[in-house]
XYZ file of C-alpha atoms in Angstrom:
687
model
C -28.758 13.080 20.016
C -27.823 14.072 16.471
C -24.513 12.702 15.184
C -22.716 14.034 12.134
C -21.910 10.837 10.250
C -19.874 12.603 7.571
C -16.886 12.816 9.869
C -16.693 9.024 9.755
C -16.842 8.795 5.961
C -13.084 8.877 5.437
C -12.566 5.953 7.795
C -15.361 4.022 6.086
C -13.806 4.514 2.648
C -10.316 3.586 3.830
C -11.563 0.420 5.514
C -13.738 -0.452 2.507
C -10.838 -0.167 0.078
C -8.738 -2.325 2.404
C -11.596 -4.827 2.484
C -11.746 -4.901 -1.324
C -8.013 -5.511 -1.456
C -8.382 -8.406 0.993
C -11.276 -9.803 -1.063
C -9.275 -9.622 -4.266
C -6.234 -11.312 -2.732
C -8.385 -14.075 -1.231
C -10.256 -14.646 -4.506
C -7.012 -14.958 -6.433
C -5.766 -17.523 -3.916
C -9.005 -19.531 -3.866
C -8.730 -22.965 -5.457
C -12.104 -24.003 -6.959
C -11.116 -27.654 -6.661
C -10.219 -27.458 -2.960
C -11.792 -24.313 -1.463
C -10.460 -23.187 1.907
C -13.163 -22.281 4.431
C -11.150 -19.469 6.019
C -10.468 -17.900 2.622
C -14.185 -17.981 1.819
C -14.963 -16.427 5.213
C -12.456 -13.641 4.528
C -14.208 -12.822 1.252
C -17.642 -12.921 2.888
C -16.631 -10.779 5.879
C -15.192 -8.068 3.618
C -18.425 -7.849 1.596
C -20.482 -7.983 4.798
C -18.573 -5.079 6.384
C -18.835 -2.922 3.270
C -22.567 -3.538 3.071
C -23.068 -2.642 6.717
C -21.015 0.542 6.483
C -22.691 1.624 3.250
C -26.107 1.143 4.840
C -25.096 3.102 7.927
C -23.820 6.076 5.959
C -26.667 6.175 3.469
C -24.873 4.863 0.366
C -27.913 2.842 -0.652
C -26.722 1.863 -4.152
C -23.536 0.360 -2.691
C -25.441 -1.381 0.100
C -27.979 -2.852 -2.331
C -25.337 -4.179 -4.715
C -23.226 -5.600 -1.886
C -26.290 -7.270 -0.381
C -26.787 -9.306 -3.573
C -23.067 -10.138 -3.625
C -23.149 -11.105 0.047
C -26.138 -13.393 -0.539
C -24.219 -15.258 -3.220
C -21.134 -15.509 -1.004
C -23.262 -16.725 1.898
C -24.412 -19.649 -0.223
C -20.773 -20.504 -0.878
C -19.920 -20.139 2.805
C -22.769 -22.412 3.885
C -21.809 -25.069 1.338
C -24.958 -24.631 -0.770
C -22.917 -23.541 -3.778
C -19.463 -24.500 -5.014
C -16.958 -21.678 -5.714
C -16.626 -22.347 -9.439
C -14.189 -20.465 -11.648
C -17.188 -18.681 -13.180
C -18.273 -17.500 -9.726
C -14.754 -16.332 -8.834
C -14.540 -14.345 -12.088
C -17.910 -12.738 -11.395
C -16.981 -11.791 -7.834
C -13.712 -10.273 -9.109
C -15.764 -8.170 -11.529
C -17.947 -7.207 -8.574
C -14.858 -6.032 -6.701
C -14.011 -3.728 -9.622
C -17.563 -2.373 -9.670
C -17.546 -1.798 -5.913
C -14.221 0.005 -6.155
C -15.650 2.348 -8.802
C -18.806 2.943 -6.748
C -16.814 3.686 -3.598
C -14.485 6.067 -5.440
C -17.486 7.933 -6.846
C -19.093 8.183 -3.403
C -15.816 9.307 -1.854
C -15.358 12.034 -4.477
C -18.914 13.303 -4.080
C -19.996 12.088 -7.511
C -23.172 10.289 -8.433
C -22.806 6.581 -7.748
C -23.778 4.741 -10.909
C -25.686 1.479 -10.797
C -23.846 -1.812 -10.996
C -25.634 -2.616 -14.260
C -24.620 -5.855 -15.996
C -22.612 -7.183 -13.054
C -25.612 -6.781 -10.733
C -27.777 -8.627 -13.254
C -25.147 -11.368 -13.568
C -25.125 -11.837 -9.786
C -28.911 -12.083 -9.735
C -28.870 -14.538 -12.633
C -26.350 -16.740 -10.837
C -28.452 -16.657 -7.671
C -31.596 -17.653 -9.588
C -29.750 -20.311 -11.543
C -29.929 -22.941 -8.773
C -33.542 -23.451 -7.609
C -34.095 -19.814 -6.763
C -32.350 -17.355 -4.502
C -31.467 -17.971 -0.887
C -34.171 -15.542 0.299
C -36.908 -17.895 -0.948
C -35.456 -20.955 0.724
C -35.147 -19.540 4.233
C -38.853 -18.970 4.982
C -39.700 -22.384 3.596
C -37.289 -24.017 5.997
C -38.846 -22.247 8.965
C -42.439 -22.798 7.907
C -42.855 -25.862 10.050
C -42.357 -23.844 13.237
C -44.621 -20.924 12.312
C -47.695 -20.392 14.486
C -51.171 -20.608 13.046
C -51.280 -16.917 12.080
C -48.261 -17.461 9.795
C -45.886 -15.572 12.082
C -42.986 -16.710 14.214
C -42.069 -15.189 17.569
C -38.443 -14.176 18.005
C -36.645 -13.210 21.214
C -33.826 -10.692 20.724
C -31.323 -9.669 23.412
C -29.554 -6.535 22.132
C -26.772 -5.110 24.336
C -24.761 -2.298 22.654
C -21.220 -1.731 23.820
C -20.616 1.707 25.387
C -18.755 3.098 22.359
C -21.319 2.055 19.737
C -22.599 5.608 19.142
C -19.073 6.950 18.714
C -18.940 5.118 15.375
C -22.166 6.655 14.094
C -24.480 3.729 14.947
C -27.897 4.508 16.444
C -29.465 1.697 18.510
C -32.915 3.350 18.361
C -32.839 3.328 14.569
C -32.221 -0.426 14.624
C -35.207 -0.917 16.951
C -37.377 1.112 14.559
C -36.210 -1.079 11.676
C -37.295 -4.155 13.672
C -40.748 -2.587 13.941
C -41.023 -2.558 10.184
C -40.574 -6.343 10.081
C -43.534 -7.018 12.369
C -45.070 -6.434 15.760
C -42.582 -5.679 18.552
C -42.678 -5.570 22.337
C -39.583 -3.802 23.677
C -38.242 -3.933 27.231
C -35.561 -1.476 28.343
C -32.758 -2.882 30.501
C -30.847 -0.459 32.709
C -28.844 -2.907 34.796
C -25.599 -1.465 33.409
C -26.563 2.174 34.003
C -23.868 3.983 36.067
C -24.419 6.736 38.575
C -25.243 10.238 37.374
C -21.691 11.498 37.898
C -20.295 8.713 35.694
C -22.775 9.155 32.842
C -21.124 9.950 29.510
C -23.594 11.514 27.022
C -21.617 10.138 24.079
C -21.816 6.533 25.281
C -24.591 3.974 25.344
C -25.395 2.578 28.802
C -28.679 0.816 28.000
C -29.739 -2.531 26.577
C -32.981 -3.857 25.150
C -34.966 -7.080 25.034
C -37.350 -7.400 22.109
C -40.105 -9.861 21.285
C -40.729 -9.741 17.544
C -43.680 -11.386 15.836
C -42.935 -11.562 12.130
C -43.055 -13.726 9.047
C -39.572 -12.530 8.036
C -36.734 -15.023 7.818
C -33.992 -15.110 10.456
C -31.355 -13.773 8.078
C -33.544 -10.693 7.447
C -33.561 -9.968 11.171
C -29.808 -10.460 11.456
C -29.227 -8.146 8.488
C -30.545 -5.249 10.562
C -27.662 -5.772 12.997
C -25.046 -6.363 10.269
C -23.209 -3.079 10.639
C -23.059 -3.182 14.470
C -21.960 -6.798 14.865
C -18.602 -5.768 16.363
C -20.179 -3.154 18.663
C -22.782 -5.154 20.522
C -23.622 -8.440 22.222
C -26.538 -10.034 20.408
C -28.723 -13.111 20.871
C -31.506 -13.912 18.378
C -33.577 -17.039 18.914
C -36.953 -18.309 17.808
C -39.512 -19.213 20.490
C -38.781 -22.711 21.722
C -35.196 -22.621 20.439
C -32.268 -22.902 22.875
C -30.505 -19.587 23.414
C -27.290 -19.367 21.434
C -24.990 -16.403 20.951
C -25.248 -14.769 17.555
C -22.532 -15.972 15.151
C -21.850 -12.331 14.441
C -20.763 -11.897 18.051
C -18.647 -14.968 18.637
C -16.913 -15.131 15.257
C -13.254 -14.146 15.287
C -13.373 -12.651 18.809
C -10.660 -13.653 21.310
C -12.204 -15.604 24.188
C -15.492 -16.153 22.339
C -15.210 -19.929 22.501
C -14.638 -19.809 26.264
C -17.609 -17.472 26.721
C -19.800 -19.780 24.641
C -18.769 -22.820 26.695
C -19.424 -20.939 29.908
C -22.878 -19.895 28.699
C -23.695 -23.461 27.677
C -22.934 -24.651 31.214
C -25.494 -22.286 32.776
C -29.041 -23.426 33.597
C -31.636 -22.497 30.934
C -33.232 -19.813 33.069
C -29.876 -18.058 33.516
C -29.188 -17.945 29.790
C -32.651 -16.824 28.738
C -33.280 -13.143 27.973
C -34.382 -11.235 31.039
C -32.934 -13.786 33.444
C -30.688 -11.238 35.097
C -33.457 -8.686 35.531
C -35.746 -11.303 37.052
C -33.131 -12.684 39.434
C -33.229 -11.763 43.103
C -31.064 -8.723 43.923
C -28.997 -10.638 46.472
C -28.154 -13.461 44.061
C -24.550 -13.611 42.884
C -24.798 -13.935 39.090
C -21.617 -14.313 37.028
C -21.161 -11.691 34.353
C -21.267 -14.402 31.730
C -24.862 -15.112 32.673
C -25.930 -11.578 31.858
C -23.915 -11.435 28.671
C -22.749 -14.883 27.605
C -21.206 -13.684 24.359
C -19.320 -10.714 25.770
C -15.562 -10.866 25.202
C -12.776 -8.673 26.573
C -12.474 -5.345 24.798
C -9.539 -5.126 22.461
C -7.336 -2.067 22.307
C -6.479 -0.845 18.849
C -2.823 -1.333 17.950
C -2.822 1.425 15.350
C -4.270 4.848 14.718
C -5.143 6.529 11.429
C -3.368 9.847 10.911
C -3.755 12.153 7.924
C -0.693 12.173 5.651
C -0.646 15.982 5.805
C -0.020 15.823 9.556
C 2.889 13.429 9.101
C 4.341 15.650 6.352
C 4.127 18.654 8.661
C 5.890 16.701 11.403
C 8.625 15.616 8.981
C 9.130 19.206 7.823
C 9.445 20.362 11.441
C 11.973 17.617 12.169
C 13.836 18.720 9.037
C 14.008 22.273 10.359
C 15.222 20.881 13.694
C 18.006 19.015 11.874
C 19.035 22.265 10.144
C 18.987 24.181 13.446
C 21.041 21.475 15.137
C 23.564 21.675 12.277
C 23.786 25.457 12.708
C 24.444 25.082 16.438
C 27.068 22.419 15.778
C 28.846 24.646 13.247
C 28.752 27.627 15.626
C 30.127 25.547 18.495
C 32.977 24.197 16.372
C 35.095 27.268 17.209
C 34.582 27.096 20.978
C 37.264 26.016 23.429
C 36.451 22.371 24.311
C 37.831 22.766 27.854
C 35.926 25.907 28.803
C 32.721 24.834 27.052
C 32.797 21.112 27.839
C 29.244 20.957 29.206
C 27.841 22.903 26.256
C 29.606 20.688 23.729
C 28.461 17.532 25.543
C 24.891 18.852 25.456
C 25.157 19.555 21.730
C 26.499 16.040 21.137
C 23.508 14.628 23.027
C 21.192 16.879 20.986
C 22.775 15.504 17.814
C 22.072 11.901 18.887
C 18.504 12.635 19.960
C 17.797 14.596 16.788
C 18.964 11.687 14.668
C 16.846 9.219 16.651
C 13.840 11.526 16.403
C 14.349 11.925 12.663
C 14.576 8.155 12.160
C 11.443 7.565 14.260
C 9.411 10.201 12.428
C 10.608 9.022 9.027
C 9.512 5.486 9.891
C 5.901 6.701 10.141
C 5.935 7.303 6.383
C 7.549 3.978 5.590
C 5.237 1.297 4.227
C 5.999 -2.253 3.071
C 6.132 -2.629 -0.708
C 3.401 -5.215 -0.266
C 1.061 -2.230 -0.642
C 2.194 -2.236 -4.289
C 2.852 -5.938 -4.784
C -0.597 -7.002 -3.537
C -2.320 -5.704 -6.667
C -0.166 -7.638 -9.120
C -1.717 -11.106 -8.746
C -4.829 -9.556 -10.287
C -2.841 -7.698 -12.962
C -0.998 -10.880 -13.974
C -4.148 -12.982 -13.955
C -6.202 -10.548 -16.067
C -3.422 -9.768 -18.557
C -2.463 -13.409 -19.037
C -6.114 -14.404 -19.504
C -6.635 -11.688 -22.101
C -3.555 -12.809 -24.027
C -4.349 -16.511 -23.695
C -1.134 -17.282 -21.791
C -0.421 -19.259 -18.640
C 1.573 -17.228 -16.123
C 2.378 -17.825 -12.471
C 3.444 -14.932 -10.220
C 6.009 -15.352 -7.448
C 6.689 -12.551 -4.968
C 9.388 -12.058 -2.348
C 10.627 -9.246 -0.137
C 7.142 -7.758 0.329
C 8.157 -6.589 3.811
C 10.892 -4.241 2.530
C 9.838 -0.689 3.406
C 9.682 2.388 1.220
C 8.497 5.964 1.660
C 4.729 6.292 1.124
C 5.174 8.997 -1.520
C 7.419 6.662 -3.520
C 5.025 3.735 -3.153
C 2.237 5.792 -4.704
C 4.402 6.836 -7.657
C 6.090 3.518 -8.416
C 2.844 1.620 -8.987
C 2.257 2.732 -12.588
C 5.828 2.074 -13.801
C 5.782 -1.397 -12.230
C 2.384 -2.094 -13.740
C 3.692 -1.242 -17.216
C 6.820 -3.380 -16.791
C 4.818 -6.411 -15.630
C 2.262 -6.124 -18.447
C 5.080 -5.683 -20.976
C 6.792 -8.811 -19.642
C 3.625 -10.860 -20.169
C 2.914 -9.375 -23.601
C 6.444 -9.261 -25.096
C 8.548 -11.569 -22.949
C 6.326 -14.562 -22.254
C 5.757 -17.000 -25.113
C 2.502 -18.805 -25.767
C 2.006 -22.185 -24.079
C 2.554 -23.975 -27.403
C 5.827 -22.136 -28.105
C 7.086 -22.824 -24.587
C 6.282 -26.508 -24.923
C 8.083 -26.642 -28.290
C 11.207 -25.104 -26.749
C 11.204 -27.522 -23.809
C 9.917 -25.048 -21.229
C 7.008 -25.539 -18.811
C 3.788 -24.328 -20.434
C 3.141 -22.092 -17.430
C 5.579 -19.180 -17.370
C 6.844 -17.523 -14.200
C 7.154 -13.851 -13.386
C 9.017 -12.970 -10.206
C 8.452 -9.733 -8.355
C 11.047 -9.150 -5.635
C 12.362 -6.346 -3.447
C 15.363 -5.907 -1.166
C 17.323 -3.144 0.535
C 20.661 -2.174 -0.966
C 22.544 0.493 0.965
C 20.421 3.643 1.106
C 18.264 2.344 -1.720
C 15.576 -0.238 -2.312
C 15.785 -2.489 -5.352
C 12.599 -3.780 -6.988
C 13.039 -6.384 -9.702
C 10.650 -7.828 -12.276
C 12.031 -10.975 -13.922
C 10.524 -13.512 -16.290
C 11.565 -16.817 -17.849
C 10.381 -15.855 -21.322
C 12.113 -15.450 -24.662
C 14.327 -12.525 -23.649
C 14.945 -9.332 -25.619
C 15.629 -9.573 -29.346
C 18.872 -7.684 -29.942
C 18.564 -7.577 -33.745
C 14.974 -6.347 -33.662
C 15.830 -3.576 -31.164
C 18.743 -2.365 -33.322
C 16.555 -2.507 -36.443
C 13.795 -0.460 -34.797
C 16.384 1.992 -33.452
C 17.778 2.570 -36.958
C 14.253 3.089 -38.294
C 13.783 5.721 -35.595
C 16.944 7.501 -36.783
C 19.084 6.586 -33.797
C 22.856 6.274 -34.131
C 23.504 2.604 -33.331
C 25.923 -0.078 -34.491
C 26.082 -3.862 -34.447
C 29.230 -3.650 -32.321
C 27.379 -2.096 -29.364
C 27.537 -4.237 -26.194
C 24.288 -5.628 -24.809
C 24.473 -3.216 -21.858
C 24.000 -0.336 -24.339
C 21.462 -2.080 -26.583
C 18.906 -3.044 -23.915
C 18.316 0.550 -22.662
C 17.257 1.497 -26.218
C 13.780 0.137 -25.438
C 13.337 3.214 -23.211
C 13.699 5.504 -26.245
C 10.483 7.441 -27.042
C 8.474 5.861 -29.850
C 10.471 2.634 -30.017
C 8.420 -0.562 -29.813
C 9.229 -4.085 -30.943
C 5.588 -5.238 -30.825
C 4.396 -6.803 -34.062
C 0.948 -5.250 -33.701
C -0.748 -2.588 -31.631
C -2.989 -3.893 -28.833
C -4.717 -2.341 -25.844
C -1.729 -3.529 -23.788
C 1.269 -2.378 -25.821
C 2.677 -1.604 -29.223
C 2.352 2.148 -29.529
C 5.905 2.887 -28.412
C 4.773 4.885 -25.418
C 5.226 3.799 -21.854
C 8.770 2.539 -21.358
C 10.249 6.003 -21.889
C 7.715 7.357 -19.406
C 8.647 4.551 -17.002
C 12.291 5.643 -17.005
C 11.426 9.345 -16.708
C 9.130 8.692 -13.764
C 11.734 6.582 -11.984
C 14.469 9.145 -12.617
C 12.213 11.906 -11.299
C 12.116 9.961 -8.027
C 15.903 9.941 -7.819
C 16.136 6.338 -8.986
C 17.344 4.410 -12.002
C 16.354 1.337 -13.997
C 18.601 -1.394 -15.424
C 17.872 -4.254 -17.823
C 19.519 -7.651 -18.167
C 18.413 -10.204 -20.740
C 19.503 -13.570 -22.086
C 17.933 -14.895 -25.297
C 15.655 -17.823 -24.568
C 16.043 -17.510 -20.798
C 14.276 -14.288 -19.884
C 14.657 -10.673 -18.826
C 15.288 -8.831 -15.564
C 14.273 -5.215 -15.026
C 15.685 -3.747 -11.808
C 14.536 -0.442 -10.343
C 16.587 1.252 -7.628
C 15.008 4.007 -5.565
C 16.099 6.004 -2.518
C 14.295 4.862 0.618
C 12.968 8.353 1.222
C 12.813 11.719 -0.491
C 13.032 13.733 2.748
C 16.419 13.291 4.442
C 19.692 11.703 3.350
C 23.215 11.142 4.617
C 25.624 13.041 2.419
C 29.259 13.954 1.899
C 29.922 17.686 1.618
C 32.537 18.721 -0.952
C 33.787 22.186 -1.860
C 34.216 23.295 -5.462
C 35.373 26.906 -5.827
C 33.286 28.771 -3.224
C 30.312 26.413 -3.485
C 29.390 23.427 -1.321
C 27.844 20.374 -2.994
C 26.308 17.312 -1.341
C 27.062 13.833 -2.688
C 24.668 11.082 -1.476
C 26.765 8.936 0.833
C 25.216 5.756 -0.560
C 26.775 6.573 -3.960
C 30.282 7.360 -2.665
C 32.816 4.521 -3.053
C 36.043 6.199 -1.919
C 38.068 9.400 -2.143
C 41.759 9.835 -2.982
C 44.417 12.209 -4.296
C 45.760 10.867 -7.622
C 49.383 10.539 -8.599
C 50.624 11.294 -12.097
C 50.999 7.565 -12.818
C 47.288 6.945 -12.198
C 46.207 9.629 -14.685
C 46.108 8.621 -18.337
C 45.255 10.658 -21.428
C 43.261 8.986 -24.162
C 42.082 10.286 -27.552
C 43.448 13.767 -27.113
C 41.909 15.576 -24.135
C 40.052 12.606 -22.660
C 41.520 11.744 -19.281
C 40.907 8.636 -17.209
C 41.926 7.500 -13.751
C 43.448 4.093 -13.143
C 42.231 2.511 -9.918
C 43.283 -1.045 -9.090
C 43.621 -1.999 -12.723
C 40.365 -0.375 -13.893
C 40.084 2.862 -15.871
C 37.405 5.297 -14.747
C 36.304 8.415 -16.666
C 37.091 11.714 -14.947
C 34.439 14.380 -14.588
C 35.192 17.868 -13.304
C 32.342 19.098 -11.101
C 33.724 22.629 -11.616
C 33.291 22.489 -15.393
C 30.011 20.582 -15.247
C 28.377 23.372 -13.265
C 30.090 26.170 -15.200
C 32.379 27.474 -12.448
C 35.633 29.324 -13.387
C 38.782 27.253 -13.897
C 40.971 27.138 -10.781
C 44.242 26.444 -12.596
C 45.113 23.801 -9.994
C 46.970 20.803 -11.490
C 44.936 17.611 -11.617
C 47.477 15.881 -9.367
C 46.660 18.308 -6.554
C 42.890 17.867 -6.768
C 40.732 15.541 -4.731
C 39.013 12.646 -6.510
C 35.736 11.168 -5.254
C 34.698 7.909 -6.910
C 30.919 7.541 -7.120
C 28.699 4.797 -8.521
C 25.220 4.775 -10.033
C 23.373 2.479 -12.444
C 26.196 -0.057 -12.143
C 28.859 2.351 -13.449
C 31.551 4.380 -11.702
C 32.834 7.881 -12.375
C 35.710 9.805 -10.748
C 34.586 13.319 -9.748
C 37.169 16.105 -9.427
C 36.550 18.406 -6.433
C 38.634 20.926 -4.474
C 38.091 19.761 -0.901
C 36.276 17.223 1.263
C 34.313 19.129 3.923
C 32.767 16.228 5.850
C 29.754 13.973 6.278
C 26.400 15.256 7.453
C 22.700 14.547 7.376
C 20.805 16.942 5.124
C 17.148 17.787 4.619
C 16.161 17.591 0.950
C 14.289 20.549 -0.511
C 12.772 20.219 -3.977
C 14.575 22.480 -6.434
C 12.070 21.712 -9.170
C 9.099 22.882 -7.096
C 10.807 26.039 -5.895
C 12.799 26.915 -9.035
C 13.115 24.544 -11.974
C 14.756 21.296 -13.042
C 18.569 21.585 -13.210
C 20.739 18.969 -14.916
C 22.935 17.075 -12.460
C 20.985 18.289 -9.417
C 18.389 16.242 -7.529
C 17.545 18.848 -4.879
C 18.959 21.366 -2.450
C 19.494 21.742 1.279
C 20.199 24.470 3.817
C 23.592 24.305 5.538
C 24.357 25.154 9.138
C 25.566 28.655 8.157
C 22.321 29.343 6.268
C 23.751 28.854 2.783
C 22.019 26.737 0.154
C 23.915 23.694 -1.131
C 22.957 21.658 -4.192
C 22.533 17.886 -3.898
C 24.267 16.209 -6.819
C 22.304 13.746 -8.944
C 25.024 11.114 -9.331
C 22.943 9.112 -11.779
C 22.658 12.152 -14.039
C 26.421 12.645 -13.956
C 27.051 8.994 -14.783
C 24.682 9.260 -17.723
C 26.570 12.266 -19.085
C 27.761 11.193 -22.534
C 30.345 13.849 -23.171
C 32.640 13.138 -20.237
C 35.707 14.171 -22.201
C 34.625 17.764 -22.632
C 33.839 18.079 -18.939
C 37.102 16.601 -17.652
């Protein structure tokens, strides 16, 4: 049967990249002075799985490189080699090389050789009395027969679904033939009746006698990529039958199965015992397959993002349709149409629950972003000769997948900037009474309809005088009287850098302005707090999703605008005593002892003047980026859930607008970008 393996490539690449991420995290947490066995096993298993998959799918360059890496890791796992800092650094470099090789293979490009890293791995293997491959045959030499060959008994029982994952048992048997002389016996004790036969499943098993001078690990390598899909026993002639470590490791119930097998008489555990037994004998299943464990059902399924996006779009259209029905039914007599209105109310509840459930499929924990920063901090600090410790919290807070993908680069730049600019050298920290090892904290938490991600450090803090000096050099209109809250955001100005020299990390004055633009393009904002000598905090706030939001509908002239409900503080109708004029036409609103700038939505969007006195208007107080503004509107229409449509993709970027939505009557309403309004400098001319 011919199987198209290419359809499994995507799964292989996804699992391989996840394996590399697990390797990297484990390596960064590995203490050379007190290595943890489970951590080492995690690193080894990831490399082992990648090698097996690469061999199965024909990515020979990847399989060859990973085999050398796996050999080195196996020496660490067996205790033959200590996990020195030099070894950890080399394996981290190997992870980078593997990532590049996998990306090239995934994109259909030529996979380049591992080059210097491959040579470094080989050199490290040869550095201690030769590689592991040379030691294994020597150890077994004592048991070799006179002709120089050992006889191995192999019990190979594929699980029914083995071929569904692209594995071919016959190919493995052919590979065994290349190692030496084989005698193969076919076992059909598990063969079902003809009606139950499934052509896509494996119902057979094999017993093999192999005469070879190859080492045991070379035989086991042939089964490396099917270790989770078969029951396997490999033993040398005269050796007690033991389940393969590849079978019992990390499998629920494996220990119990092993104990049960150990309790059986030798003839029951030996290969072929079941076939040789009398038909009427009652043989426990464990005797036929001592290492077999209960099948585990997968708790997750991989679904293409495009399918989820399509589902979300359909749910969005359902929300719009439900809103149209609700608006149409608003004019019906509630007594005559009671059943219809009750049904629509139930539809509204179910639609909301469906929308929340579907949206949750796109939500991922921010740990998907955070997990890469231990490596970023380690590499950057090492390059700069600084000692930095990373602390993370709130990794379980969830965010839309599209936002997670786009927030990585801005966070990466902020963290690297903190290490380069904010963190002092160990000597300077010691002189100022600080611990020589600095701390960077990466944290996340939910805040209303937003998620906040904060990068903080205990470094020197921002230099106010230097920022103002650089701003003046750049021709910016600044003054020494500016409050800190207005000085710190100047570092986001294009071309402004306080670095003393240009490095490959920073100093060119590009990056921080791009960081803010990227965050703002996602509907978020970024704030900075800093205290000289104590450190800096950079806080990013992002909407949880870019698909659906709860909004407040307001009318201005004949237009309907949507204000994000998470930004709305309160609404009121002002009295003449609360309205104050300042500096000519500038008007402010006094609310509980605080003065808030007024902004007319009508004038901001260029609508004709209504002539209605300010005292008769409706005021909606909104907040963004830590500041509040009082918006002047004509009427509050109500609260509703709206589906966000990108205005930029379908038209162009419009100031003060973050998107659009379709109302129940079919009209298009603009979604107000509250952050953009708050950032409006010339509030006086708009009020």
